Coordinates of C-alpha atoms in Angstrom, one line a residue:
M778 CA 18.6 7.5 25.6
R779 CA 21.6 9.2 24.5
K780 CA 21.5 11.4 27.5
I781 CA 21.2 8.5 29.9
K782 CA 24.2 6.7 28.3
K783 CA 26.2 9.8 28.6
I784 CA 25.5 10.2 32.3
L785 CA 26.1 6.5 33.1
K786 CA 29.4 6.7 31.2
N787 CA 30.3 9.9 33.3
D788 CA 29.4 8.0 36.4
Q789 CA 31.6 5.2 35.3
S790 CA 34.6 7.4 34.8
R791 CA 34.4 9.0 38.3
S792 CA 33.9 5.8 40.1
V793 CA 36.5 3.1 41.0
P794 CA 36.9 0.5 38.4
S795 CA 35.3 -2.9 39.5
E796 CA 34.2 -6.1 37.9
K797 CA 30.6 -5.1 38.2
S798 CA 29.5 -2.7 35.3
E799 CA 28.2 0.6 36.4
K800 CA 25.1 0.1 34.2
D801 CA 24.0 -2.7 36.5
I802 CA 21.7 -2.1 39.5
E803 CA 23.9 -1.8 42.6
A804 CA 23.0 -3.7 45.9
D805 CA 23.1 -0.3 47.5
L806 CA 19.7 1.3 47.1
H807 CA 20.9 5.0 47.7
V808 CA 23.6 4.7 44.9
N809 CA 20.9 3.7 42.4
I810 CA 18.4 6.4 43.6
E811 CA 21.0 9.0 43.2
R812 CA 21.8 7.9 39.7
L813 CA 18.2 7.8 38.8
K814 CA 17.5 11.2 40.2
E815 CA 20.4 12.7 38.2
L816 CA 18.9 11.0 35.1
F817 CA 15.4 12.4 35.9
K818 CA 16.7 15.7 36.9
D819 CA 13.8 18.4 36.2
C820 CA 11.3 15.7 35.5
S821 CA 8.6 16.8 37.8
D822 CA 6.3 13.9 36.8
I823 CA 8.7 11.1 37.9
V824 CA 7.8 9.9 41.4
F825 CA 10.3 8.4 43.8
R826 CA 8.0 6.8 46.5
Q827 CA 10.0 5.8 49.6
I828 CA 8.8 2.7 51.6
L829 CA 10.0 1.6 55.1
A830 CA 8.8 -1.8 55.9
G831 CA 10.4 -2.9 59.1
E832 CA 14.1 -2.8 58.6
V833 CA 13.7 -3.0 54.7
E834 CA 13.9 0.2 52.7
A835 CA 12.6 0.3 49.1
Y836 CA 11.6 2.8 46.5
L837 CA 8.7 2.6 43.9
L838 CA 9.4 4.7 40.8
F839 CA 6.7 5.6 38.2
V840 CA 5.5 8.4 36.1
D841 CA 2.6 10.2 37.6
G842 CA -0.5 9.8 35.6
L843 CA 0.5 6.7 33.6
I844 CA -0.2 4.2 36.3
D845 CA -3.0 2.7 38.3
T846 CA -2.4 4.1 41.7
N847 CA -5.0 2.1 43.4
S848 CA -3.5 -1.2 42.1
I849 CA -0.1 -0.1 43.3
Q850 CA -1.4 0.9 46.7
L851 CA -3.4 -2.4 47.1
H852 CA -1.0 -5.0 45.7
G853 CA 2.3 -3.3 46.3
I854 CA 2.7 -0.9 49.1
N855 CA 0.2 -2.4 51.5
Q856 CA 1.5 -5.8 50.9
M857 CA 5.0 -4.7 51.8
L858 CA 4.1 -2.9 54.8
K859 CA 2.0 -5.8 56.2
E860 CA 4.3 -8.9 55.4
V861 CA 7.9 -7.7 55.1
E862 CA 9.3 -8.3 58.7
R863 CA 12.9 -9.5 58.1
E864 CA 15.8 -7.4 57.3
R865 CA 17.1 -9.5 54.4
V866 CA 14.7 -10.1 51.5
T867 CA 15.3 -11.3 48.0
A868 CA 13.9 -10.4 44.6
D869 CA 12.3 -14.0 44.5
F870 CA 10.8 -13.6 47.7
L871 CA 9.1 -10.2 46.7
V872 CA 7.9 -11.5 43.4
E873 CA 6.5 -14.9 44.9
K874 CA 5.3 -13.8 48.3
I875 CA 4.6 -10.0 48.5
L876 CA 3.6 -8.6 45.0
S877 CA 0.2 -9.9 44.0
V878 CA -0.2 -8.1 40.7
S879 CA -0.5 -10.2 37.5
S880 CA 2.5 -9.2 35.6
V881 CA 5.9 -8.9 37.4
N882 CA 9.4 -9.3 36.1
E883 CA 13.0 -8.7 37.1
I884 CA 15.6 -6.6 35.6
T885 CA 19.3 -6.1 36.3
K886 CA 20.2 -3.0 34.1
L887 CA 19.8 0.7 35.0
D888 CA 18.8 1.4 31.4
D889 CA 16.0 -1.1 31.7
V890 CA 14.7 0.7 34.8
V891 CA 14.6 4.0 32.9
S892 CA 12.9 2.5 29.8
N893 CA 10.4 0.7 32.0
I894 CA 9.4 3.7 33.9
L895 CA 9.0 5.8 30.7
K896 CA 6.8 3.2 29.3
G897 CA 4.4 3.4 32.0
N898 CA 5.5 0.6 34.2
T899 CA 6.4 0.8 37.9
V900 CA 9.8 -0.3 39.0
L901 CA 10.4 -1.5 42.7
L902 CA 14.0 -1.1 43.9
V903 CA 14.9 -2.6 47.3
D904 CA 17.9 -2.0 49.6
R905 CA 20.5 -4.8 49.3
V906 CA 18.8 -6.4 46.3
P907 CA 20.7 -5.9 43.1
T908 CA 17.6 -6.4 41.0
G909 CA 14.8 -4.2 40.0
I910 CA 11.2 -5.5 39.8
V911 CA 8.9 -4.3 37.0
I912 CA 5.3 -4.0 37.9
D913 CA 2.9 -3.7 35.1
A914 CA 0.2 -1.5 36.5
K915 CA -0.5 1.0 33.7
G916 CA -3.5 3.1 34.1
G917 CA -4.2 6.9 33.9
Q918 CA -6.9 8.5 32.0
R919 CA -7.6 7.0 28.6
R920 CA -10.3 7.4 26.1
S921 CA -12.8 4.5 26.3
V922 CA -13.8 2.2 23.4
S923 CA -16.4 4.0 21.3
E924 CA -17.9 3.9 17.9
P925 CA -15.4 5.0 15.2
E926 CA -16.5 8.2 13.6
T927 CA -14.7 7.9 10.3
E928 CA -16.0 4.5 9.6
S929 CA -19.5 4.5 10.8
V930 CA -21.8 1.7 9.6
V931 CA -25.5 0.9 9.7
R932 CA -25.0 -2.7 10.3
G933 CA -21.9 -4.1 12.0
P934 CA -19.8 -3.8 15.1
R935 CA -19.8 -0.4 16.9
E936 CA -16.5 -0.7 18.7
G937 CA -13.6 1.4 17.6
M938 CA -9.8 1.4 18.6
T939 CA -8.4 3.8 21.1
E940 CA -5.0 5.3 21.8
S941 CA -3.9 2.5 24.0
L942 CA -1.8 -0.2 22.4
R943 CA -2.8 -3.2 24.6
V944 CA -6.7 -2.1 24.3
N945 CA -6.4 -2.3 20.7
T946 CA -4.6 -5.4 20.5
A947 CA -7.2 -7.0 22.9
L948 CA -10.0 -5.9 20.7
V949 CA -8.3 -7.8 17.7
R950 CA -7.7 -10.8 19.9
H951 CA -11.4 -10.8 20.8
K952 CA -12.1 -11.2 17.1
I953 CA -9.7 -13.8 16.4
R954 CA -9.3 -16.3 19.2
S955 CA -6.7 -18.5 17.7
N956 CA -3.0 -19.2 18.9
R957 CA -2.0 -18.6 15.2
L958 CA -2.7 -15.0 15.7
K959 CA 1.0 -13.6 16.5
M960 CA 1.8 -10.1 17.9
L961 CA 5.4 -9.0 17.8
S962 CA 6.4 -6.0 19.7
K963 CA 8.8 -3.3 18.6
D964 CA 9.7 0.3 19.7
V965 CA 10.5 3.1 17.3
G966 CA 11.7 6.5 17.8
E967 CA 15.0 7.6 19.5
E968 CA 13.1 9.9 21.9
T969 CA 9.5 8.7 22.0
K970 CA 10.1 5.0 22.3
T971 CA 6.7 4.5 20.7
G972 CA 5.5 0.9 21.0
M973 CA 4.0 -1.0 18.2
A974 CA 2.6 -4.4 17.5
I975 CA 3.2 -6.4 14.2
L976 CA 0.1 -8.6 13.8
Y977 CA -0.2 -11.6 11.5
I978 CA -1.7 -15.2 11.3
D979 CA 0.8 -18.0 11.3
G980 CA 0.4 -20.1 8.3
L981 CA -1.6 -17.5 6.2
V982 CA 1.0 -14.6 5.9
S983 CA 3.6 -15.0 3.3
P984 CA 7.1 -15.3 4.9
Q985 CA 8.6 -12.8 2.4
L986 CA 5.9 -10.3 3.2
L987 CA 6.6 -10.5 6.9
E988 CA 10.3 -10.3 6.4
E989 CA 9.9 -7.3 4.1
V990 CA 7.7 -5.5 6.8
Q991 CA 10.1 -6.0 9.5
A992 CA 13.1 -5.1 7.5
R993 CA 11.3 -1.7 6.5
L994 CA 10.5 -1.2 10.1
D995 CA 14.1 -1.9 11.2
R996 CA 15.4 0.8 8.7
I997 CA 13.3 3.6 10.5
K998 CA 15.8 5.9 12.2
I999 CA 13.8 8.9 13.6
D1000 CA 13.7 10.8 16.7
G1001 CA 10.0 10.4 17.3
V1002 CA 6.8 8.7 16.1
L1003 CA 3.6 10.4 17.2
E1004 CA 1.1 8.9 14.9
S1005 CA 0.7 6.1 12.3
G1006 CA 1.2 8.6 9.5
Y1007 CA 4.9 8.7 10.3
I1008 CA 5.3 5.0 9.7
E1009 CA 3.1 4.9 6.7
E1010 CA 5.3 7.6 4.9
L1011 CA 8.6 5.8 5.9
I1012 CA 7.8 2.3 4.7
E1013 CA 5.6 2.6 1.6
D1014 CA 6.9 1.5 -1.8
N1015 CA 6.2 4.8 -3.8
P1016 CA 6.6 8.0 -1.6
W1017 CA 6.0 10.3 -4.7
S1018 CA 2.6 8.9 -5.5
V1019 CA -0.6 10.7 -4.6
F1020 CA -2.3 7.3 -4.0
P1021 CA -2.4 5.6 -0.5
Q1022 CA -0.4 2.3 -0.6
I1023 CA -1.2 1.2 3.0
Q1024 CA -4.7 0.9 4.3
N1025 CA -5.5 2.6 7.7
T1026 CA -8.5 1.8 9.7
E1027 CA -9.9 2.2 13.3
R1028 CA -12.2 -0.8 13.2
P1029 CA -11.0 -4.2 14.8
D1030 CA -13.2 -6.0 12.6
T1031 CA -11.4 -4.7 9.5
I1032 CA -8.1 -5.6 10.9
A1033 CA -9.3 -9.1 11.6
A1034 CA -10.8 -9.5 8.1
N1035 CA -7.5 -8.6 6.5
L1036 CA -5.5 -10.7 8.7
L1037 CA -7.6 -13.7 7.6
E1038 CA -6.8 -12.8 4.1
G1039 CA -2.9 -13.1 4.8
R1040 CA -2.2 -9.4 5.4
V1041 CA 0.1 -7.9 8.1
A1042 CA -1.3 -5.2 10.5
L1043 CA 0.7 -2.6 12.5
I1044 CA -0.9 -1.1 15.8
I1045 CA 1.0 1.9 17.1
D1046 CA 0.6 3.1 20.6
G1047 CA -0.9 6.7 20.9
T1048 CA -3.1 6.4 17.8
P1049 CA -6.5 4.8 17.1
L1050 CA -5.5 4.1 13.5
A1051 CA -3.9 0.8 12.5
L1052 CA -2.0 0.0 9.2
I1053 CA -2.8 -2.8 6.9
M1054 CA -0.4 -4.0 4.2
P1055 CA -0.1 -4.8 1.4
A1056 CA -3.1 -2.7 0.1
T1057 CA -4.7 -2.5 -3.4
F1058 CA -6.7 0.2 -5.1
W1059 CA -9.9 -1.8 -4.7
Q1060 CA -9.6 -2.1 -0.9
F1061 CA -10.2 1.7 -0.7
M1062 CA -13.6 1.4 -2.5
Q1063 CA -14.8 -1.1 -0.1
A1064 CA -16.4 -0.6 3.2
S1065 CA -16.7 -3.1 6.2
E1066 CA -20.5 -3.0 5.9
D1067 CA -20.3 -4.6 2.4
Y1068 CA -19.7 -7.9 4.2
Y1069 CA -22.5 -7.5 6.6
H1070 CA -25.4 -6.8 4.3
R1071 CA -26.7 -9.3 2.0
Y1072 CA -24.7 -9.6 -1.2
H1073 CA -27.6 -8.0 -3.3
I1074 CA -27.2 -4.8 -1.5
S1075 CA -23.4 -4.9 -1.5
I1076 CA -23.3 -5.3 -5.2
F1077 CA -25.5 -2.1 -5.7
L1078 CA -23.4 -0.1 -3.3
R1079 CA -20.1 -1.1 -4.8
L1080 CA -21.3 -0.3 -8.3
L1081 CA -22.7 3.0 -7.1
R1082 CA -19.4 3.9 -5.6
L1083 CA -17.3 3.1 -8.7
I1084 CA -19.6 5.2 -10.8
F1085 CA -19.3 8.2 -8.4
V1086 CA -15.7 7.7 -8.2
F1087 CA -15.5 8.4 -11.9
I1088 CA -18.0 11.4 -11.5
A1089 CA -15.8 12.8 -8.7
L1090 CA -12.6 12.7 -10.8
T1091 CA -13.9 13.9 -14.1
L1092 CA -17.2 15.6 -14.1
P1093 CA -15.8 19.2 -13.6
S1094 CA -13.2 18.5 -16.3
L1095 CA -15.8 17.1 -18.7
Y1096 CA -18.1 20.2 -18.3
V1097 CA -15.1 22.5 -19.0
A1098 CA -14.1 20.4 -21.9
V1099 CA -17.6 20.2 -23.5
T1100 CA -18.6 23.8 -22.9
T1101 CA -15.3 25.0 -24.3
Y1102 CA -14.3 22.8 -27.1
H1103 CA -17.0 20.4 -28.0
Q1104 CA -20.5 22.3 -27.8
E1105 CA -21.7 20.1 -30.5
M1106 CA -21.9 17.3 -28.2
I1107 CA -24.6 19.1 -25.9
P1108 CA -28.3 18.8 -26.8
T1109 CA -29.5 22.1 -28.3
N1110 CA -32.1 23.0 -25.5
L1111 CA -29.5 22.4 -22.9
L1112 CA -26.8 24.3 -24.9
F1113 CA -29.1 27.4 -25.0
S1114 CA -29.7 27.1 -21.2
I1115 CA -26.1 26.8 -20.6
A1116 CA -25.2 29.7 -23.0
A1117 CA -27.9 31.9 -21.3
S1118 CA -26.5 31.3 -17.9
R1119 CA -23.0 32.0 -18.9
E1120 CA -23.8 35.1 -20.8
A1121 CA -22.7 37.6 -18.1
I1122 CA -19.9 35.4 -16.7
P1123 CA -16.6 37.3 -17.0
F1124 CA -14.4 34.2 -16.8
P1125 CA -13.8 31.2 -19.1
A1126 CA -15.0 27.8 -18.0
L1127 CA -11.6 26.7 -16.7
V1128 CA -11.2 29.6 -14.3
E1129 CA -14.9 29.3 -13.2
A1130 CA -14.3 25.8 -12.3
L1131 CA -11.1 26.5 -10.5
I1132 CA -12.8 29.2 -8.5
M1133 CA -15.7 27.0 -7.5
E1134 CA -13.6 24.0 -6.7
I1135 CA -11.1 25.7 -4.4
S1136 CA -13.9 27.5 -2.7
F1137 CA -15.7 24.2 -2.1
E1138 CA -12.5 22.7 -0.8
A1139 CA -11.9 25.7 1.5
L1140 CA -15.5 25.2 3.0
R1141 CA -15.0 21.5 3.5
E1142 CA -11.7 22.2 5.4
A1143 CA -13.3 24.8 7.5
G1144 CA -16.1 22.6 8.4
V1145 CA -13.6 19.9 9.6
R1146 CA -11.5 22.4 11.6
L1147 CA -14.3 24.3 13.4
P1148 CA -16.1 22.7 16.4
K1149 CA -18.5 19.9 15.2
I1150 CA -21.7 21.7 15.5
V1151 CA -20.6 25.0 14.2
G1152 CA -18.5 23.3 11.4
Q1153 CA -21.5 21.5 10.0
A1154 CA -23.6 24.7 9.9
V1155 CA -20.7 26.7 8.2
S1156 CA -20.2 24.0 5.6
I1157 CA -23.8 23.7 4.6
L1158 CA -24.9 27.4 5.0
G1159 CA -21.7 28.6 3.5
A1160 CA -22.0 26.5 0.3
L1161 CA -25.7 27.6 -0.1
V1162 CA -25.0 31.2 0.6
I1163 CA -21.9 31.7 -1.3
G1164 CA -23.1 29.7 -4.3
Q1165 CA -26.3 31.7 -4.5
A1166 CA -24.6 34.9 -4.1
A1167 CA -21.9 34.0 -6.7
V1168 CA -24.6 33.2 -9.2
E1169 CA -26.6 36.4 -8.6
A1170 CA -23.3 38.5 -8.7
G1171 CA -22.6 36.9 -12.2
I1172 CA -19.2 35.5 -11.1
V1173 CA -20.1 31.8 -11.8
S1174 CA -22.9 30.2 -13.6
A1175 CA -25.7 28.0 -12.1
P1176 CA -24.7 24.9 -14.0
M1177 CA -21.1 25.1 -12.6
V1178 CA -22.6 25.4 -9.1
I1179 CA -24.6 22.2 -9.9
V1180 CA -21.5 20.5 -11.4
V1181 CA -19.3 21.2 -8.4
S1182 CA -22.0 20.3 -5.9
I1183 CA -22.5 16.8 -7.6
T1184 CA -18.8 16.4 -7.6
G1185 CA -18.5 17.0 -3.9
I1186 CA -21.3 14.5 -3.0
A1187 CA -19.6 12.0 -5.2
S1188 CA -16.4 12.4 -3.4
F1189 CA -18.1 11.6 -0.1
T1190 CA -19.2 8.2 -1.4
I1191 CA -15.6 6.9 -1.3
P1192 CA -15.4 4.9 2.1
R1193 CA -11.7 5.7 2.8
F1194 CA -10.7 9.3 3.5
N1195 CA -7.2 8.9 2.2
M1196 CA -8.4 7.7 -1.3
A1197 CA -11.0 10.2 -1.3
I1198 CA -8.6 13.1 -0.8
S1199 CA -6.4 11.6 -3.5
I1200 CA -9.3 11.7 -6.0
R1201 CA -10.0 15.4 -5.0
L1202 CA -6.4 16.3 -5.6
L1203 CA -6.3 14.7 -9.1
R1204 CA -9.5 16.6 -9.9
F1205 CA -7.4 19.8 -10.6
P1206 CA -4.9 18.7 -13.1
F1207 CA -7.9 17.1 -14.9
I1208 CA -9.6 20.4 -15.1
V1209 CA -6.5 22.1 -16.3
L1210 CA -6.1 19.4 -19.0
A1211 CA -9.6 19.7 -20.1
G1212 CA -9.2 23.4 -20.3
M1213 CA -6.2 23.2 -22.6
F1214 CA -7.0 20.2 -24.8
G1215 CA -10.6 19.4 -24.2
L1216 CA -11.6 15.7 -24.2
F1217 CA -8.2 14.8 -25.6
G1218 CA -6.7 16.2 -22.4
I1219 CA -9.0 14.1 -20.3
V1220 CA -8.2 10.9 -22.3
L1221 CA -4.5 11.8 -21.9
G1222 CA -4.8 12.2 -18.2
I1223 CA -6.7 8.8 -17.7
L1224 CA -4.0 7.1 -19.8
I1225 CA -1.2 8.6 -17.6
L1226 CA -3.3 7.7 -14.5
L1227 CA -3.8 4.1 -15.6
T1228 CA -0.2 3.6 -16.5
H1229 CA 0.9 4.8 -13.0
L1230 CA -1.5 2.6 -11.3
C1231 CA -0.4 -0.4 -13.2
K1232 CA 3.3 0.3 -12.3
M1233 CA 2.6 0.7 -8.6
R1234 CA 3.4 -1.9 -6.0
S1235 CA 2.3 -2.4 -2.5
F1236 CA 4.9 -4.6 -0.7
G1237 CA 5.4 -6.6 -3.8
I1238 CA 1.6 -6.8 -4.7
P1239 CA 0.4 -5.1 -7.9
Y1240 CA -1.7 -2.1 -6.9
L1241 CA -4.6 -3.1 -9.4
S1242 CA -4.6 -6.8 -8.6
P1243 CA -6.7 -9.0 -8.9
V1244 CA -7.8 -7.0 -12.0
S1245 CA -4.4 -6.6 -13.3
P1246 CA -3.0 -9.2 -13.2
F1247 CA -6.3 -10.9 -13.6
S1248 CA -7.6 -13.5 -11.1
W1249 CA -11.1 -14.9 -11.2
N1250 CA -11.0 -16.0 -7.5
G1251 CA -10.0 -12.5 -6.5
V1252 CA -12.3 -10.5 -8.9
K1253 CA -15.3 -11.9 -7.0
D1254 CA -14.6 -9.4 -4.3
V1255 CA -13.8 -6.3 -6.5
F1256 CA -16.5 -4.7 -8.5
I1257 CA -19.0 -6.9 -6.8
R1258 CA -19.3 -8.8 -3.5
A1259 CA -20.0 -12.3 -4.4
P1260 CA -22.3 -14.4 -1.9
W1261 CA -20.2 -15.8 1.0
W1262 CA -21.0 -19.3 0.0
S1263 CA -19.2 -18.8 -3.4
M1264 CA -15.9 -17.0 -1.9
N1265 CA -14.5 -20.3 -0.5
K1266 CA -10.9 -19.4 -1.3
R1267 CA -8.8 -16.6 0.1
P1268 CA -7.0 -14.2 -2.3
N1269 CA -4.2 -15.9 -4.0
Q1270 CA -2.2 -12.7 -4.2
T1271 CA -1.6 -12.7 -0.5
V1272 CA -2.2 -16.3 0.5
K1273 CA -0.2 -19.1 -0.9
K1274 CA -0.9 -21.8 1.5
D1275 CA -4.2 -22.7 3.4
T1276 CA -6.1 -21.0 0.8
T1277 CA -9.6 -22.7 1.8
R1278 CA -11.7 -20.3 3.7
E1279 CA -14.8 -22.5 4.2
G1280 CA -16.1 -25.9 3.7
E1281 CA -17.7 -27.3 0.7
N1282 CA -21.4 -27.5 -0.2
L1283 CA -22.3 -24.3 1.7
K1284 CA -24.7 -22.9 -0.9
P1285 CA -28.1 -22.8 0.6
S1286 CA -30.7 -25.1 -0.7
P1287 CA -34.4 -25.3 -0.1
G1288 CA -35.4 -27.7 2.6
K1289 CA -38.0 -30.6 2.2
G1290 CA -40.7 -28.5 3.8
S1291 CA -40.1 -25.6 1.5
E1292 CA -40.5 -27.9 -1.6
E1293 CA -43.8 -29.0 -0.1
G1294 CA -44.9 -25.3 0.3
N1295 CA -44.8 -25.6 4.2
P1296 CA -42.6 -23.4 6.4
T1297 CA -39.5 -25.1 7.5

């Protein structure tokens, strides 16, 4: 944009001063085209399509590959060639009588012509008409809606978001068909001009939260935004924390559920991941599927996850601490077995644990980066072969391989990848503390971790809420998932008004036929 403004300024300095600004679209078509060709010099993907309809000369300008050429041909070029017969035309005549596309608007600035072309719109410039006509005919090759790979479910919707902003907003609108669902548009990035949409439900979202989100977005001054991770790092509360403070998801149903709880969502063009704020620690322990199963199943799965989160964080460090400092805590038979397996190991338990954990993380990373089929084979076979070879070579003990394997499985039970990798990173300082101070080091690490979590905020919301500070209404959806008929209030930490979620007396009760033993 700075280059465009500089060229326009140079054009103005070379021209004769006039009342009309040089940034405005001129009535002379050739003057406009020359300026635009200078601005788009060496841009081979910008198409200048000339149209001669009778005595009328016009140009269609667009980016090759970003528009639906069939729509432009059918509703733009063909219509002009057929119906424009007079020499003098106006913008209103073109919009009302000629162009039959659904979205058309007029612009008068040359900067707007450039920005609309780069956004994927088509601009029509006509000789003797000092107005440009923007035709929304975006198209090109885009990935179609498919099942999300990072948040797959057994029961629930199978549609995931794509890299197209308007496709994603349409998926959310399909879930929430209410005029209270608002979508504010904003561009970010000096060079990329990345479009985004701020989604919220009017009446549910806190005005202070919405103002804070907009204020943080307005402060962003960066040359480009290529993925939602850019925005996440620039607007989070505590950039030094290893824990995620903004939830990301590629599921429209997850976005809709959080909007109904008074949160704000950001959908960024070019990425299938939306950002949801504010976020609490407990949100990252919940899967969208928890709300689709019956509550008995959801309670079991949530408790199982919380247990395995603790295992993923502390199991290797507990093994190191107990085998190094607290052997009296191990049953005698198990102690003899561990001692026999460690007899020929040249490393202390701390070094042994670090070797195995780093090797396991390297195998997991290799499995992600390699092609999908090959990656799965490498990660599985690599773990089996390397683990078995390391035990036979006397580098690590068999119990350590078992501990690291269980820890790896436990980390896979965390539904959100960004929280799972945070737990994986924290595992290493816990191992070091256990190797230095034993169980006292683990307790010290847990105390430091809890203190850090209690101090954290996400857009003003305590990170551990509704557990700390405690809220009975909110805790129904933390460690367990209460039945839907009992969760009749929205979370009070995000919604201050319109807190009622459902009607009264929704608890199921046996019908008359059931009481008599007959089917209802």
